[in-house]
Coordinates of C-alpha atoms and ligand atoms in Angstrom, one line a residue:
M24 CA -0.1 0.1 0.1
P25 CA 2.8 2.8 0.9
G26 CA 4.2 1.8 -2.6
L27 CA 1.1 2.4 -4.4
C28 CA 0.5 5.7 -2.7
R29 CA 3.8 7.0 -3.8
L30 CA 3.1 6.1 -7.2
L31 CA -0.3 7.3 -7.4
P32 CA -0.7 10.8 -5.6
L33 CA -4.4 10.7 -6.3
L34 CA -5.0 7.8 -3.9
A35 CA -3.1 9.7 -1.2
A36 CA -6.2 10.4 0.4
L37 CA -6.9 6.7 1.0
C38 CA -3.6 6.5 2.9
P39 CA -2.7 9.5 4.9
P40 CA -1.2 7.5 7.8
A41 CA 1.4 6.1 5.6
L42 CA 2.2 9.4 3.8
S43 CA 2.2 11.5 7.0
L44 CA 5.6 12.1 8.7
R45 CA 4.1 12.6 12.0
H46 CA 2.1 10.4 14.5
G47 CA -1.1 11.8 15.6
P48 CA -1.3 14.0 18.6
S49 CA -1.7 12.1 22.0
R50 CA -3.7 14.6 23.8
I51 CA -6.0 17.4 23.0
A52 CA -7.9 19.9 25.3
V53 CA -11.1 21.7 24.4
V54 CA -11.9 24.8 26.9
G55 CA -15.6 25.0 27.2
G56 CA -18.5 22.5 27.0
G57 CA -21.1 24.4 25.3
I58 CA -22.3 23.5 21.8
G59 CA -18.8 25.0 20.2
G60 CA -16.9 22.7 22.5
S61 CA -18.9 19.7 22.5
A62 CA -19.1 19.9 18.6
A63 CA -15.2 20.4 18.6
A64 CA -14.7 17.1 20.6
Y65 CA -17.0 15.4 18.3
F66 CA -15.3 16.5 15.1
L67 CA -11.8 16.2 16.6
R68 CA -12.5 12.5 17.3
Q69 CA -13.9 11.9 14.0
K70 CA -10.6 13.3 12.3
F71 CA -7.9 12.2 14.7
G72 CA -9.6 8.7 15.5
H73 CA -9.5 6.6 18.7
G74 CA -5.7 7.0 19.6
V75 CA -6.2 10.6 20.8
Q76 CA -7.0 11.4 24.5
L77 CA -9.6 14.2 24.6
H78 CA -10.4 16.4 27.6
V79 CA -13.1 19.0 27.8
L80 CA -12.5 21.6 30.4
E81 CA -15.6 23.2 31.9
K82 CA -15.9 25.8 34.5
A83 CA -19.7 25.6 34.9
V84 CA -22.2 23.2 33.3
V85 CA -22.0 21.3 30.0
G86 CA -24.4 23.2 27.6
G87 CA -23.2 26.7 28.3
R88 CA -25.6 29.1 26.7
L89 CA -28.0 26.3 26.1
D90 CA -29.9 25.8 29.3
T91 CA -33.3 25.5 30.8
L92 CA -35.1 27.0 33.7
D93 CA -37.5 25.1 35.9
M94 CA -40.9 26.6 36.6
E95 CA -43.7 24.5 38.3
G96 CA -42.1 21.3 37.5
S97 CA -41.6 21.8 33.7
A98 CA -38.2 23.0 32.0
Y99 CA -38.3 26.0 29.6
E100 CA -35.4 27.0 27.2
A101 CA -33.6 30.0 28.8
G102 CA -31.0 30.6 26.2
G103 CA -30.6 29.5 22.8
S104 CA -33.9 28.2 21.8
V105 CA -34.7 28.1 18.2
I106 CA -32.9 26.3 15.3
H107 CA -33.4 27.1 11.4
P108 CA -34.5 24.2 9.3
L109 CA -31.2 24.5 7.2
N110 CA -28.8 24.4 10.1
L111 CA -27.5 21.2 8.8
H112 CA -25.0 20.3 11.5
M113 CA -27.5 20.7 14.4
K114 CA -29.9 18.4 12.3
H115 CA -27.2 15.9 11.8
F116 CA -26.2 15.9 15.7
V117 CA -30.0 15.5 16.8
K118 CA -30.3 12.6 14.2
E119 CA -27.0 10.9 15.3
L120 CA -27.7 11.2 18.8
G121 CA -31.2 9.9 18.5
L122 CA -32.9 12.8 19.8
S123 CA -36.2 14.2 18.7
V124 CA -37.3 17.4 17.4
A125 CA -40.1 19.7 19.0
S126 CA -41.7 22.4 16.8
P127 CA -42.9 25.5 18.8
Q128 CA -46.5 26.0 18.5
G129 CA -47.5 29.0 16.5
S130 CA -49.3 32.0 18.1
L131 CA -50.5 35.4 16.7
A132 CA -47.7 38.1 16.7
G133 CA -48.0 41.9 17.2
V134 CA -45.5 44.6 16.9
Y135 CA -45.9 47.1 19.7
N136 CA -43.9 50.6 19.5
G137 CA -44.6 51.7 23.2
E138 CA -47.9 53.3 22.4
E139 CA -49.8 51.0 20.1
F140 CA -49.7 48.1 18.0
V141 CA -48.2 49.0 14.5
F142 CA -48.7 45.5 13.2
E143 CA -51.3 43.0 14.3
E144 CA -51.2 39.5 12.7
S145 CA -54.6 37.7 12.1
S146 CA -55.3 34.1 12.2
W147 CA -56.4 34.3 8.6
S148 CA -53.3 34.0 6.4
F149 CA -55.1 35.5 3.5
I150 CA -55.8 38.8 5.7
N151 CA -52.2 38.8 6.9
L152 CA -51.0 38.8 3.3
L153 CA -53.5 41.7 2.5
K154 CA -52.3 43.5 5.6
L155 CA -48.5 43.1 4.8
L156 CA -49.2 44.4 1.2
W157 CA -51.2 47.4 2.5
H158 CA -48.6 48.2 5.1
Y159 CA -45.6 47.5 3.4
G160 CA -46.1 47.0 -0.4
L161 CA -43.6 44.4 -1.7
N162 CA -41.1 45.0 1.0
P163 CA -41.8 41.5 2.8
L164 CA -41.5 39.6 -0.4
R165 CA -38.3 41.2 -1.4
M166 CA -36.9 40.7 2.1
S167 CA -37.6 36.9 1.8
M168 CA -35.6 36.9 -1.7
W169 CA -32.8 39.1 -0.1
V170 CA -32.3 36.7 2.8
E171 CA -32.6 33.7 0.4
D172 CA -29.6 34.8 -1.6
I173 CA -27.4 35.4 1.6
L174 CA -28.6 31.8 2.9
D175 CA -27.8 30.1 -0.4
K176 CA -24.2 31.6 -0.3
F177 CA -23.7 30.8 3.3
M178 CA -24.9 26.9 2.8
R179 CA -21.8 26.5 0.6
I180 CA -19.8 25.9 3.8
Y181 CA -21.5 22.4 4.1
R182 CA -19.9 21.4 0.8
Y183 CA -16.7 22.7 1.9
Q184 CA -16.7 20.9 5.2
M185 CA -18.1 17.8 3.8
H186 CA -15.0 17.6 1.5
D187 CA -12.7 18.1 4.5
Y188 CA -11.7 21.8 3.5
A189 CA -10.9 24.3 6.4
F190 CA -10.3 27.9 6.6
S191 CA -7.3 29.6 8.7
S192 CA -9.2 32.8 9.5
N193 CA -13.0 33.7 9.8
E194 CA -12.5 36.5 7.0
R195 CA -11.3 33.8 4.5
L196 CA -14.1 31.4 5.5
L197 CA -16.8 34.2 4.9
H198 CA -15.2 35.4 1.6
A199 CA -15.1 31.8 0.1
L200 CA -18.8 31.6 0.7
G201 CA -20.1 35.2 -0.2
G202 CA -17.2 37.0 -1.3
D203 CA -17.0 40.6 -1.2
D204 CA -20.8 41.0 -0.5
F205 CA -20.3 39.3 3.0
A206 CA -17.3 41.5 3.8
R207 CA -19.6 44.4 2.9
L208 CA -22.2 43.1 5.2
L209 CA -20.0 43.1 8.0
N210 CA -18.6 46.7 7.4
Q211 CA -22.2 48.1 7.4
S212 CA -25.2 48.0 9.7
I213 CA -28.3 46.0 8.8
D214 CA -30.0 49.4 8.5
E215 CA -27.7 50.7 6.0
A216 CA -27.4 47.5 3.9
M217 CA -31.1 47.3 3.7
Q218 CA -31.6 50.9 2.8
K219 CA -29.0 50.6 -0.1
A220 CA -31.1 47.5 -1.3
G221 CA -34.1 50.0 -1.4
F222 CA -36.2 48.6 1.5
S223 CA -38.4 51.4 2.9
Q224 CA -37.5 53.0 6.5
K225 CA -41.0 52.1 7.6
F226 CA -40.5 48.7 6.9
I227 CA -36.9 48.5 8.4
N228 CA -38.3 50.1 11.6
Q229 CA -41.5 48.1 12.0
V230 CA -40.4 44.7 10.8
V231 CA -36.7 44.4 10.7
C232 CA -35.8 46.1 13.9
P233 CA -38.3 44.0 16.1
A234 CA -36.7 40.7 14.7
M235 CA -33.0 42.1 15.8
R236 CA -34.5 43.1 19.2
V237 CA -35.9 39.7 19.8
N238 CA -33.0 37.7 18.6
Y239 CA -30.0 39.7 19.5
G240 CA -31.4 42.4 22.0
Q241 CA -29.9 45.3 19.8
G242 CA -31.4 47.4 17.3
V243 CA -30.7 48.0 13.5
A244 CA -27.2 49.2 14.1
I245 CA -25.9 45.6 14.4
N246 CA -23.8 44.5 11.4
G247 CA -25.5 43.4 8.2
F248 CA -24.4 39.8 8.5
V249 CA -25.9 39.2 11.9
G250 CA -28.8 41.1 10.7
A251 CA -29.4 38.8 7.9
V252 CA -29.1 35.8 10.2
S253 CA -31.5 37.2 12.4
L254 CA -34.0 37.7 9.6
A255 CA -33.4 34.0 8.6
G256 CA -34.5 33.4 12.2
A257 CA -37.8 34.8 11.5
Q258 CA -38.6 32.3 8.9
S259 CA -41.0 29.3 8.9
G260 CA -40.0 25.6 10.0
L261 CA -38.0 26.6 13.2
W262 CA -37.5 23.9 15.7
S263 CA -35.8 22.8 18.9
V264 CA -34.6 19.8 20.9
K265 CA -37.3 17.7 22.7
G266 CA -36.0 17.7 26.2
G267 CA -34.0 20.7 25.8
N268 CA -31.1 21.8 23.3
K269 CA -28.4 21.1 25.6
L270 CA -29.1 17.5 25.3
V271 CA -27.0 17.8 22.3
C272 CA -24.0 18.9 24.0
S273 CA -24.0 16.2 26.5
G274 CA -24.6 13.8 23.8
L275 CA -21.9 15.1 21.5
I276 CA -19.5 14.7 24.6
Y277 CA -20.7 11.1 25.4
S278 CA -20.3 10.0 21.6
S279 CA -16.9 11.6 21.2
K280 CA -15.7 9.7 24.3
A281 CA -14.1 12.9 25.8
E282 CA -13.7 13.3 29.4
V283 CA -15.1 16.4 31.0
I284 CA -12.7 18.0 33.6
P285 CA -14.6 20.6 35.9
G286 CA -12.3 23.4 36.3
T287 CA -11.7 27.0 35.1
V288 CA -8.8 27.4 32.8
V289 CA -6.8 30.4 33.9
S290 CA -3.8 30.4 31.9
I291 CA -1.9 28.5 28.8
E292 CA 1.7 28.5 28.2
P293 CA 3.7 26.9 25.3
K294 CA 6.3 24.4 26.3
T295 CA 9.3 22.6 24.7
R296 CA 9.9 19.1 26.0
S297 CA 13.0 17.2 24.8
K298 CA 12.3 13.6 24.1
R299 CA 15.1 11.0 24.3
G300 CA 16.5 10.3 21.1
G301 CA 14.0 12.2 19.3
D302 CA 13.0 15.8 18.2
P303 CA 11.8 18.2 20.9
V304 CA 8.1 18.2 21.3
K305 CA 6.1 21.3 21.5
L306 CA 3.3 21.2 24.0
Y307 CA 0.9 23.5 25.8
E308 CA 0.6 23.6 29.6
V309 CA -3.1 24.5 30.5
T310 CA -3.6 25.7 34.1
Y311 CA -7.0 25.3 35.7
N312 CA -8.7 26.1 38.9
T313 CA -10.7 23.2 40.5
S314 CA -12.4 22.6 43.6
S315 CA -9.2 21.3 45.3
G316 CA -7.0 24.3 43.9
L317 CA -4.8 25.2 41.0
T318 CA -3.7 22.0 38.7
G319 CA -2.5 21.6 35.1
D320 CA -1.8 19.5 32.3
T321 CA -0.1 19.4 28.9
Y322 CA -1.6 19.0 25.6
D323 CA -0.6 18.9 21.9
I324 CA -3.4 20.8 20.7
V325 CA -5.8 23.2 22.5
V326 CA -9.1 24.4 21.1
I327 CA -10.8 27.4 22.9
A328 CA -14.6 27.0 22.7
A329 CA -15.5 30.2 24.9
P330 CA -15.6 33.9 24.2
L331 CA -12.1 35.4 25.4
G332 CA -12.1 38.7 27.2
R333 CA -11.7 39.9 30.8
K334 CA -15.4 39.6 31.8
M335 CA -15.7 36.1 29.7
A336 CA -13.2 33.2 29.7
D337 CA -10.6 35.1 31.3
I338 CA -7.6 33.3 30.1
T339 CA -3.9 34.5 30.5
F340 CA -1.6 33.5 27.4
R341 CA 1.9 33.3 29.2
N342 CA 5.2 33.5 27.2
F343 CA 4.0 33.4 23.8
D344 CA 6.3 34.9 21.2
P345 CA 4.9 36.9 19.6
P346 CA 2.5 37.6 22.3
I347 CA -1.2 36.9 21.8
P348 CA -3.0 40.4 21.4
E349 CA -6.0 41.2 23.2
F350 CA -8.9 42.0 21.0
R351 CA -11.9 43.9 21.9
N352 CA -14.9 41.6 22.6
P353 CA -17.7 43.3 24.3
Y354 CA -20.7 41.1 25.0
H355 CA -24.4 42.3 25.2
Q356 CA -26.4 41.3 28.3
T357 CA -29.9 39.9 27.8
V358 CA -32.2 39.0 30.6
T359 CA -34.4 36.1 30.3
T360 CA -37.5 36.4 32.9
L361 CA -40.1 33.4 32.8
V362 CA -43.5 34.4 34.1
H363 CA -46.4 32.3 35.0
G364 CA -49.2 34.9 34.9
R365 CA -51.9 36.9 33.1
L366 CA -50.7 39.7 30.9
N367 CA -52.0 43.2 31.8
T368 CA -53.4 43.8 28.5
S369 CA -54.2 47.5 29.5
F370 CA -50.4 48.0 29.4
F371 CA -50.6 47.3 25.7
G372 CA -53.6 49.3 25.1
Y373 CA -56.3 46.6 25.3
R374 CA -58.7 47.6 27.9
D375 CA -60.7 44.3 27.2
P376 CA -58.5 41.0 27.9
Q377 CA -61.0 39.2 25.8
A378 CA -60.1 41.1 22.6
F379 CA -56.3 40.5 23.3
H380 CA -55.1 37.4 21.2
F381 CA -51.3 37.9 20.7
G382 CA -49.0 35.1 21.9
A383 CA -45.8 36.6 20.7
I384 CA -45.2 40.6 21.2
F385 CA -42.2 42.4 19.3
T386 CA -41.2 45.6 19.8
T387 CA -39.8 48.8 17.7
D388 CA -36.9 50.8 19.2
N389 CA -38.3 53.2 21.6
P390 CA -36.1 54.1 24.7
K391 CA -39.2 54.1 26.8
L392 CA -39.8 50.5 26.4
F393 CA -38.0 48.3 29.1
I394 CA -38.4 45.1 27.4
N395 CA -37.4 43.7 23.9
S396 CA -39.9 41.1 23.3
L397 CA -42.4 38.6 25.1
G398 CA -44.1 35.4 24.2
V399 CA -45.8 32.6 25.5
V400 CA -43.6 29.5 25.7
S401 CA -44.1 25.8 26.0
P402 CA -42.0 23.2 28.1
V403 CA -39.2 21.5 26.3
G404 CA -40.8 18.2 26.8
D405 CA -43.9 19.2 24.9
T406 CA -44.1 18.4 21.2
G407 CA -46.5 21.2 20.7
T408 CA -50.1 21.0 19.1
G409 CA -49.7 24.0 17.2
G410 CA -52.1 27.0 16.5
K411 CA -53.2 27.0 20.1
L412 CA -54.3 30.2 21.4
P413 CA -52.6 31.5 24.4
L414 CA -54.4 30.7 27.7
P415 CA -55.4 33.5 29.8
S416 CA -52.8 32.3 32.2
A417 CA -49.5 31.0 30.6
V418 CA -45.9 30.9 31.0
W419 CA -44.3 33.9 29.3
K420 CA -40.8 34.4 28.4
V421 CA -39.6 38.3 28.5
F422 CA -36.3 39.4 27.0
S423 CA -35.0 42.6 28.4
N424 CA -31.5 44.4 28.6
E425 CA -32.0 44.9 32.3
E426 CA -33.4 42.8 35.1
L427 CA -37.1 43.8 35.5
T428 CA -38.1 45.8 38.7
K429 CA -41.2 44.6 40.8
E430 CA -43.0 47.5 39.3
Q431 CA -42.1 46.7 35.8
L432 CA -43.4 43.2 36.4
G433 CA -46.5 44.7 38.2
L434 CA -47.1 46.7 34.9
L435 CA -46.8 43.9 32.4
F436 CA -48.8 41.4 34.3
S437 CA -52.0 41.9 36.2
S438 CA -51.3 39.0 38.4
Y439 CA -48.5 36.2 38.7
D440 CA -47.6 33.4 40.8
S441 CA -43.9 32.6 39.8
V442 CA -41.0 34.1 38.2
K443 CA -37.5 32.9 37.2
V444 CA -34.8 35.2 36.1
K445 CA -31.5 34.4 34.2
P446 CA -29.2 37.1 33.1
W447 CA -26.9 36.3 30.3
L448 CA -23.7 37.7 28.6
A449 CA -25.6 36.6 25.5
Y450 CA -24.0 37.4 22.3
P451 CA -21.5 40.1 21.2
Q452 CA -22.5 43.7 21.3
Y453 CA -22.4 44.3 17.5
S454 CA -21.0 47.3 15.8
T455 CA -19.6 48.2 12.6
P456 CA -17.3 47.7 10.9
E457 CA -17.0 44.2 12.6
K458 CA -13.4 43.0 12.9
L459 CA -13.2 39.2 13.5
P460 CA -10.8 37.6 15.9
P461 CA -8.3 35.1 14.5
I462 CA -8.8 31.4 14.5
V463 CA -5.1 30.3 15.0
L464 CA -3.9 32.0 17.9
H465 CA -0.5 29.8 17.7
E466 CA 0.8 26.9 16.0
Q467 CA -1.9 24.4 17.4
L468 CA -4.0 26.7 19.7
Y469 CA -7.3 27.7 18.1
Y470 CA -10.1 29.9 19.0
L471 CA -13.7 29.2 17.9
N472 CA -15.6 32.1 19.2
G473 CA -14.4 34.6 16.8
L474 CA -16.9 33.7 14.3
E475 CA -19.6 34.9 16.7
R476 CA -18.7 38.6 16.0
A477 CA -20.0 37.7 12.4
A478 CA -23.1 36.2 14.1
S479 CA -24.0 34.4 17.1
A480 CA -26.1 31.0 16.8
M481 CA -25.7 27.4 17.9
E482 CA -25.0 26.4 14.2
M483 CA -22.3 29.2 13.8
S484 CA -20.6 27.4 16.7
A485 CA -20.7 24.0 15.1
I486 CA -19.5 25.4 11.8
A487 CA -16.6 26.9 13.9
A488 CA -15.9 23.7 15.6
R489 CA -15.9 21.6 12.6
N490 CA -13.7 24.1 10.9
A491 CA -11.2 24.0 13.8
A492 CA -11.1 20.3 13.9
L493 CA -10.2 20.1 10.2
L494 CA -7.8 22.9 10.3
A495 CA -6.0 21.4 13.5
F496 CA -5.8 18.1 11.5
H497 CA -4.5 19.4 8.3
R498 CA -1.8 21.7 9.9
W499 CA -0.7 18.7 12.2
H500 CA -0.2 16.7 9.1
G501 CA 1.0 19.5 6.8
H502 CA -1.8 19.1 4.3
S503 CA -1.8 22.7 3.2
A504 CA -3.8 22.0 0.1
S505 CA -7.0 21.6 2.1
V506 CA -6.7 24.9 3.8
D507 CA -8.3 28.2 2.4
Q508 CA -9.1 27.2 -1.0
E509 CA -11.7 29.5 -2.8
D510 CA -14.1 29.0 -5.6
L511 CA -14.3 25.3 -4.6
H512 CA -18.1 25.3 -4.3
E513 CA -18.5 25.4 -7.9
K514 CA -15.9 22.6 -8.6
L515 CA -17.1 20.6 -5.8
K516 CA -20.8 20.5 -7.2
T517 CA -19.8 18.7 -10.3
E518 CA -17.6 16.3 -8.2
L519 CA -20.5 15.1 -6.2
Ligands
LIG601 C1 -30.9 34.4 25.7 C2 -30.2 33.6 24.4 C3 -31.1 33.3 23.3 C4 -30.5 32.8 22.0 N1 -31.2 32.3 21.2 C5 -30.7 31.6 20.2 C6 -31.5 30.9 19.3 O1 -32.8 30.9 19.4 N2 -30.9 30.3 18.4 C7 -29.5 30.1 18.1 O2 -29.1 29.5 17.3 N3 -28.8 30.7 19.0 C8 -29.4 31.5 20.2 N4 -28.5 32.1 20.9 C9 -27.0 32.1 20.8 C10 -26.4 30.6 21.3 O3 -26.9 30.2 22.5 C11 -25.0 30.8 21.2 O4 -24.6 31.1 20.0 C12 -24.3 29.5 21.4 O5 -24.9 28.6 22.5 C13 -23.0 29.5 22.0 O6 -22.3 28.3 22.1 P1 -20.7 28.1 22.5 O7 -20.3 27.0 22.7 O8 -19.8 28.9 21.3 O9 -20.4 29.2 23.8 P2 -21.0 28.8 25.3 O10 -22.3 28.3 25.3 O11 -20.9 30.2 26.1 O12 -19.9 28.0 25.6 C14 -18.8 28.2 26.5 C15 -18.4 27.3 27.7 O13 -17.3 27.6 28.1 C16 -17.2 27.6 29.5 N5 -16.0 28.4 30.0 C17 -16.0 29.9 29.8 N6 -14.7 30.2 30.3 C18 -14.2 28.9 30.7 C19 -12.8 28.8 31.4 N7 -11.9 29.8 31.6 N8 -12.4 27.6 31.6 C20 -13.5 26.5 31.5 N9 -14.7 26.8 30.8 C21 -14.9 28.0 30.6 C22 -18.5 28.2 29.9 O14 -19.0 27.8 31.2 C23 -19.6 27.5 28.9 O15 -20.0 26.4 29.1 C24 -29.0 32.6 22.2 C25 -28.3 33.0 23.3 C26 -28.9 33.7 24.3 C27 -28.0 33.9 25.6
LIG602 C1 -14.5 46.7 5.0 O1 -13.8 47.6 5.8 C2 -12.3 47.2 6.0 C3 -12.0 48.3 6.9 O2 -12.4 48.2 8.1 C4 -11.7 47.2 4.7 O3 -10.3 47.0 4.8 C5 -12.4 46.5 3.6 O4 -11.7 46.7 2.3 C6 -13.9 46.7 3.4 N1 -14.4 45.7 2.7 C7 -15.5 45.8 1.9 C8 -15.9 44.8 1.0 O5 -16.0 47.1 1.6
LIG603 C1 -9.3 29.5 42.3 O1 -10.6 29.3 42.9 C2 -10.7 29.7 44.2 C3 -12.0 29.5 44.9 O2 -13.1 29.7 44.0 C4 -10.4 31.3 44.3 O3 -10.5 31.9 45.7 C5 -9.0 31.4 43.7 O4 -8.9 32.8 43.5 C6 -8.9 31.0 42.2 N1 -7.6 31.0 41.9 C7 -7.2 31.5 40.6 C8 -5.8 31.6 40.3 O5 -7.9 31.8 39.9
LIG604 C1 -51.7 47.8 33.8 O1 -51.5 48.7 33.0 C2 -52.1 49.9 33.1 C3 -51.6 50.9 31.8 O2 -50.2 51.0 31.8 C4 -51.5 50.4 34.5 O3 -52.2 51.6 34.7 C5 -52.0 49.5 35.5 O4 -51.3 49.9 37.0 C6 -51.3 48.0 35.4 N1 -51.5 47.1 36.2 C7 -52.7 46.4 36.6 C8 -52.7 45.5 37.6 O5 -53.6 46.8 35.9

């Protein structure tokens, strides 16, 4: 077989171990057990095989920003909750792990501007169509085409990854998918991008802005790329994982046979160990804090799957030459509040509660408003019957930038029996031009969460995880031809 490989370079892919000059790594650390870290463990196992020891270092709980809150005996998604039907990695994980899908029940939506509802959905789709045309002309139809075009380009990532291609920077990854169009989206706000594309300001304020506020807690000043992702998140067919999205994380870690080490990583330092009779080996010393104090371990490869920054995964990079720069990485606070109670419909201008039929309330940008959105939610175990009208007393999920005061809760609800609160550093505080942090921090030290500055979503972390696993593999074995290829989506299409 080795001889054949030398003669026929085309067969090289079939016999990489014989061609590779290096043994596989013996130990890999993944910092963080959210969807990014657990997907990284899964893909690293897939690429490097069974010989490598995999550790997932987690300071809190596996799942990270995917977590549930309990209320009166049922669990509700408190962090990342909905998944797009074209999020292929998430779909694959659920299938591979034998989990099931839950579809959120539909409810009528309204857009509130702090004084009145500027748009009210009707239970008749034909009426809705007329309403949309009346209010916004062809803007809604043009928006679906605009988002579809961006989504089509974005979907090219799956073709690259299926064929094992990796990217060494987030800019290169996005450029290979959407060329200068994607770079331009990062350079301008969703407001500017849509104005330039000819959308009306009324439509942007009343439809686009509320979608940004519910998904990212921020208005239309966020970058155009995350804006487009957010609009895709308003499409139909959204789903979540029955039992809770975090089951994907524990499932992936279990299936990767990685060991979870409870501890907070505090520093990483490169080390060179001389080996008797061989070349010196380069390793990373990872120091972490556990319940029994500071301890550490060495690894050949380290993948950081948590947002870096002082208030985030506060990791010190010791003795790197050149030093690893600190990049600005502010995160936006979103507070999730679950309330079991009756909505005070007068607050929203409906004196008669019987006339109020909204199960989802979105908001426009108004400094007077202390909430970003609120909506009726079902427990994670529920498969949902669909189309059910909200009960007079239901569990509502409220998103706000600050924790709600007692007075504010008293305004929103005429009565309530339980309240659960979870504040998050939820996703980046977006601005323009958006600069994306590097993926490769050092020879074998990788960082996943830079891609979140383009757009934060479960699928984005999974894509970043697969890319990092492929990149680590190719760089370990010196396969430079599999890194940073452009225009392959056309070529690969015909190869399939
Ligand atoms: C309220 C809210 C709503 C959202 N809605 C959606 C949605 O509907 N759909 C969607 O796709 N996305 C949504 N998102 C975004 C989505 O949840 C995130 O993009 C995704 O979960 C990020 O996963 P991650 O693994 O990259 O990061 P995280 O989940 O943050 O994982 C990082 C992990 O690293 C650990 N860690 C941090 N520092 C250290 C350290 N020093 N040592 C060891 N461990 C450390 C943390 O404890 C954490 O478990 C939402 C997020 C929030 C907060
Ligand atoms: C985006 O802005 C950066 C500077 O922040 C610039 O270097 C780059 O060329 C711009 N890209 C596009 C496509 O406009
Ligand atoms: C380790 O954790 C303990 C207890 O939480 C804390 O007091 C200590 O300061 C931590 N050490 C470091 C180096 O972070
Ligand atoms: C409901 O909202 C109205 C209007 O904002 C407010 O005056 C009233 O105090 C709120 N609370 C209750 C319990 O009605």
